[in-house]
Amino acid sequence: MPLVDRTLLGPGPSNPYPEATAALAAPLLGHLDPEFLRILDETCARLRTVWGTGNARTLPLSGTGSIGMEAAFANFVRPGDTVVVAVNGLFGERMTDVAARYGADVVRVDHEWGQPVDVQRVVEAHPSPAIIAAVHAETSTGVRSDIAALAAAAPDSALVLADCVTSLAGIPVDIDGWGVDIAYAGTQKCLGVSPGLAPFTVSERAWERRAQRPPTWYLDLNLIGAYVDGSQGGRTYHHTAPVALIASLHAALGRILDEGLEAVYERHRAAGEHLQRGLQDLGLTLFAEEGHRLPELTTVTVPDGVDSAKIRQILLTEHNIEIGAGAGRYAASVWRIGLMGHNARVERADLVLATLGRLLRS
Amino acid sequence: MPLVDRTLLGPGPSNPYPEATAALAAPLLGHLDPEFLRILDETCARLRTVWGTGNARTLPLSGTGSIGMEAAFANFVRPGDTVVVAVNGLFGERMTDVAARYGADVVRVDHEWGQPVDVQRVVEAHPSPAIIAAVHAETSTGVRSDIAALAAAAPDSALVLADCVTSLAGIPVDIDGWGVDIAYAGTQKCLGVSPGLAPFTVSERAWERRAQRPPTWYLDLNLIGAYVDGSQGGRTYHHTAPVALIASLHAALGRILDEGLEAVYERHRAAGEHLQRGLQDLGLTLFAEEGHRLPELTTVTVPDGVDSAKIRQILLTEHNIEIGAGAGRYAASVWRIGLMGHNARVERADLVLATLGRLLRS
């Protein structure tokens, strides 16, 4: 069968860093091999750097980004807890579903899609929630919210939970500086690794409030920690770690830290701004509120009279370029164009601008 | 850093089939790309062949083998349901934990480790359980149990749930022929793929008894099915599928079906028998009950006076051969030697026999 080689400029997955792909195909190690455990420890250490945290409990969970959301609520919600969720897109919406399944009394604070989280409204929604949750980079709308401001304004008693699936390693994340308690990400966005892992981090004070026996076995952080954390001596087998994916994440993080986090952010910023300017030069209208646009994920309104799906199909089948449809009710009226990780380059922006521009003119 | 190249002869992961490794490193596809969805559909079809089932709901779950166990109980246990679990090793033991977290009234039927499941005792343990669960191939002990006999003897009202993590694609599994309702496996054993996926299958009658809104969002089969199953037309995004791992599973299944399932089973049988005969020729005692030994995973008693961990360490560091420690209380007194998937070859058995034999004589 012919090899299909796409340029992945949708909302994720992105094309992995070459180092990540090479590591994926390296000889496999056992999940208890000291050589692998060294790679695992280094991966956790590198994740701490990228998260901006000293949290001991920083690790990759064995599932795609969404499993991070599940683990966050499964381990930190007790039935009857009040959880305030800022909903300004699909992933905030999803948080309300997941939190409710674990017995939370969910207080949702709705926003118009395309707008950032209104910190004041969120912190005033309830006087003493157990958790306040929000999405840092809404993959559905291309909007960045101010998690630092949210954490600063949150009552001390509330744990602050942030979805960083589309932000980590693309725009600055500073878990300790901001005072975030629980956060998760995905590997297939700005981290530049295939999907299958969810980097996760928990503060000490959140850890003290965890469920001792959460309803889930696979995501029970007490059990996972006994394997991942070798600092106390032994490692207790929990489940077989996805060794190839972790080695791949390890390699991508090495590449990112070699380049330097600031340089990586600057690369994302420059590529995203170039794309957003170029789209406007084509006469298109950006969807996300100005001043709150993610450089790594651009949302743009499909012009009147243009068949959104057809353009995406031509891009994919004739040019091997994938861009994303809009999410939810914007499926047909918005495109999502990602410049993430290895694709966060001005040249990738030029590629999609040139091709999309030609299709729209024809 | 030097490349470490191990021969993985523990209880898993095993060295993947070369086709699986190549696919892992192929250019990544998006999770909604028609080309990827074709691969996903073919993967599910190939899994049906390997499972021996026509079950429409046959798919790879996005996590390691243990997530299959979690999904099985999360979607099919209602609080208060009686679940009979045959416990003859670590993974039966684990089932009691997972089932209880989802509210099951667990009736455990304990067996000595190393023994197969006693079908009569299990079916007589409760007159009308909702679920009867057992492990087909106990990874902790190297024992095969007779799931066909269990399913035949189970009352019609009970769903039969089988853990096939270490059996699928190594020894015959016949879901429809046996009358099994719910089963899961892992990719890192006989399927010859890196860890990270859990093939899963559900019968029609089990499906009708699923939870409409299970406590877990990530493993809610209603939501996952809406993405995986394209037969009704559209696909609804749930989570980003681990595309590289699925492409790798697709390739391994292609290799397995090209070779032919019977030939694959025969290869596992021949390699395992060769190893077990050879270990006995070395004067060692096999741990699993005769007549119920898995060819793909051999358990052998560590001779008196031999430092189990030291031998394993020398094998690993000086010879790049990984074998496993025993599980649970047999950690120091049993070795587990796997010949799974690509490693199910007489030559691999000879390698470990020669090396282990020399170390034991020295």
XYZ file of C-alpha atoms in Angstrom, chain B residues 20-265:
246
model
C 4.826 -3.484 13.832
C 7.938 -1.431 14.534
C 8.091 -0.159 10.969
C 4.462 0.961 11.115
C 5.066 2.737 14.405
C 7.604 4.988 12.733
C 5.681 5.568 9.494
C 4.423 9.095 8.819
C 1.665 9.882 11.293
C -1.939 10.212 10.167
C -4.668 12.303 11.751
C -7.277 10.427 13.774
C -10.061 11.562 11.440
C -8.131 11.023 8.201
C -10.088 8.643 5.923
C -6.839 6.753 5.379
C -6.478 6.217 9.128
C -10.148 5.301 9.531
C -9.648 2.630 6.881
C -6.715 1.259 8.898
C -8.827 1.388 12.062
C -11.689 -0.486 10.400
C -9.289 -3.113 9.069
C -7.705 -3.424 12.482
C -11.098 -4.132 14.048
C -11.852 -6.666 11.304
C -8.524 -8.391 11.833
C -9.094 -8.412 15.570
C -12.425 -10.179 14.985
C -10.565 -12.918 13.129
C -7.993 -13.331 15.882
C -10.642 -13.273 18.623
C -12.806 -15.736 16.666
C -15.842 -13.504 16.808
C -18.377 -11.708 14.696
C -18.977 -9.170 17.481
C -19.636 -5.755 15.940
C -18.155 -4.207 19.076
C -14.557 -5.302 18.697
C -11.982 -2.565 18.974
C -8.649 -1.514 20.461
C -9.009 0.599 23.617
C -6.571 3.458 24.156
C -4.517 2.199 27.092
C -2.429 -0.772 28.119
C -3.969 -4.221 28.724
C -5.180 -3.337 32.206
C -7.468 -0.721 30.761
C -9.358 -3.584 29.144
C -10.093 -5.015 32.580
C -11.187 -1.604 33.795
C -13.457 -1.061 30.784
C -15.007 -4.503 31.208
C -16.120 -3.899 34.775
C -16.821 -0.172 34.344
C -19.298 -0.740 31.523
C -20.998 -3.952 32.647
C -21.224 -3.887 36.444
C -24.142 -2.136 38.135
C -23.748 -1.403 41.829
C -24.916 -4.439 43.765
C -24.384 -6.926 40.917
C -22.932 -10.227 41.997
C -19.667 -10.906 40.185
C -18.008 -14.290 40.647
C -14.267 -14.085 40.096
C -11.994 -17.098 39.736
C -8.753 -16.131 41.458
C -5.760 -18.292 40.576
C -3.134 -15.586 40.289
C -2.417 -11.875 40.339
C -4.764 -10.912 37.548
C -7.741 -12.746 38.999
C -6.930 -11.010 42.261
C -6.897 -7.672 40.445
C -10.311 -8.366 38.947
C -11.781 -8.508 42.450
C -10.363 -5.049 43.179
C -11.563 -3.479 39.933
C -15.031 -5.055 40.113
C -15.469 -3.894 43.712
C -14.599 -0.312 42.769
C -17.525 -0.337 40.374
C -19.845 -1.498 43.118
C -19.892 -5.245 42.489
C -20.725 -7.684 45.237
C -17.673 -9.853 44.550
C -17.724 -13.586 45.223
C -14.159 -14.774 44.908
C -13.240 -18.387 44.324
C -9.653 -18.831 45.409
C -7.260 -21.358 43.946
C -3.710 -22.211 44.719
C -1.352 -20.285 42.428
C -0.063 -22.503 39.659
C -3.394 -24.338 39.362
C -5.994 -23.821 36.636
C -9.481 -22.570 37.394
C -11.773 -25.241 38.850
C -14.840 -24.747 36.675
C -17.187 -26.650 38.941
C -16.318 -24.644 42.041
C -16.638 -21.388 40.146
C -20.063 -22.048 38.675
C -21.339 -23.366 42.002
C -20.123 -20.334 43.931
C -23.367 -18.421 43.367
C -26.722 -19.427 41.852
C -27.306 -16.349 39.694
C -24.335 -14.034 39.270
C -24.509 -11.156 36.807
C -20.959 -11.882 35.644
C -18.537 -14.798 35.940
C -14.950 -13.699 35.337
C -11.736 -15.629 34.881
C -8.283 -15.277 33.389
C -7.566 -17.407 30.344
C -3.776 -17.246 30.578
C -2.556 -16.192 34.042
C 0.526 -14.060 33.409
C 1.521 -14.400 37.036
C 1.703 -18.207 37.038
C 1.932 -19.389 33.435
C -1.310 -21.348 33.732
C -3.986 -21.846 31.094
C -7.582 -22.279 32.237
C -10.423 -23.806 30.278
C -12.604 -20.835 29.391
C -14.632 -22.936 26.950
C -15.651 -25.271 29.778
C -16.362 -22.349 32.099
C -18.596 -20.642 29.561
C -20.405 -23.916 28.831
C -21.073 -24.556 32.511
C -22.052 -20.994 33.405
C -25.752 -20.277 33.931
C -27.333 -18.614 30.901
C -28.124 -15.502 32.898
C -24.461 -14.775 33.641
C -22.206 -12.837 31.314
C -18.861 -14.605 30.909
C -15.851 -12.297 31.089
C -12.383 -13.527 30.104
C -8.983 -11.887 30.503
C -7.044 -12.874 27.369
C -4.113 -10.481 27.818
C -1.499 -13.198 27.511
C -3.436 -15.632 25.341
C -4.649 -13.712 22.295
C -2.645 -14.633 19.180
C -0.530 -17.112 21.165
C -2.952 -19.938 21.925
C -6.403 -20.509 20.442
C -9.104 -18.096 21.535
C -12.627 -18.656 20.226
C -14.942 -16.051 21.680
C -18.056 -17.017 19.723
C -17.411 -20.759 19.782
C -16.896 -20.730 23.528
C -19.719 -18.297 24.245
C -17.649 -15.598 25.942
C -19.423 -12.252 26.315
C -16.687 -9.800 27.248
C -12.956 -10.186 26.660
C -9.875 -8.023 26.508
C -6.198 -8.441 25.672
C -2.974 -6.450 25.535
C -0.808 -5.748 22.527
C 2.595 -6.282 24.141
C 2.384 -10.061 24.521
C 1.629 -12.502 21.701
C 0.262 -9.805 19.392
C 3.828 -8.534 19.079
C 3.170 -4.782 19.369
C 4.449 -2.198 21.853
C 2.302 -1.769 24.961
C -0.420 0.860 24.809
C -3.551 -0.759 23.418
C -6.146 -3.162 24.776
C -8.102 -5.118 22.154
C -11.637 -5.544 23.450
C -14.732 -7.418 22.315
C -18.362 -7.516 23.517
C -21.184 -9.841 22.503
C -24.582 -8.517 21.461
C -26.288 -9.814 24.587
C -23.679 -8.213 26.824
C -24.010 -4.966 24.906
C -27.725 -4.871 25.708
C -26.842 -5.022 29.393
C -24.202 -2.285 29.346
C -24.392 0.764 31.583
C -25.926 3.675 29.680
C -23.764 6.132 31.571
C -20.853 4.356 33.257
C -18.897 6.157 35.984
C -15.978 6.594 33.562
C -16.002 9.004 30.651
C -12.766 7.880 28.965
C -13.861 4.254 28.852
C -17.564 4.830 28.181
C -18.106 2.313 25.374
C -21.169 4.225 24.160
C -18.975 7.231 23.373
C -15.973 5.274 22.088
C -18.222 3.234 19.827
C -19.577 6.398 18.210
C -16.064 7.137 16.960
C -14.780 3.647 16.171
C -17.900 2.319 14.512
C -18.344 4.051 11.191
C -20.958 1.578 9.949
C -23.844 3.891 10.840
C -22.393 6.737 8.809
C -20.751 9.485 10.838
C -18.007 9.243 13.407
C -18.286 11.320 16.543
C -15.002 12.504 18.015
C -14.410 11.134 21.479
C -10.695 11.216 22.191
C -7.698 11.382 19.876
C -6.959 7.792 18.973
C -3.360 6.640 19.482
C -2.893 6.498 15.729
C 0.699 5.242 15.608
C -0.016 2.336 17.951
C -3.126 1.395 16.012
C -1.172 1.438 12.747
C 1.384 -0.780 14.457
C -1.287 -3.209 15.660
C -2.733 -3.225 12.148
C 0.638 -4.242 10.746
C 1.247 -6.946 13.355
C -2.203 -8.414 12.761
C -1.484 -8.424 9.038
C 1.689 -10.350 9.671
C -0.079 -12.811 11.988
C -2.922 -13.469 9.548
C -0.498 -13.800 6.634
C 1.359 -16.462 8.569
C -1.980 -17.999 9.532
C -3.400 -18.315 13.025
C -2.846 -22.071 13.183
C 0.804 -21.663 12.188
C 1.230 -18.925 14.787
C -0.244 -21.134 17.512
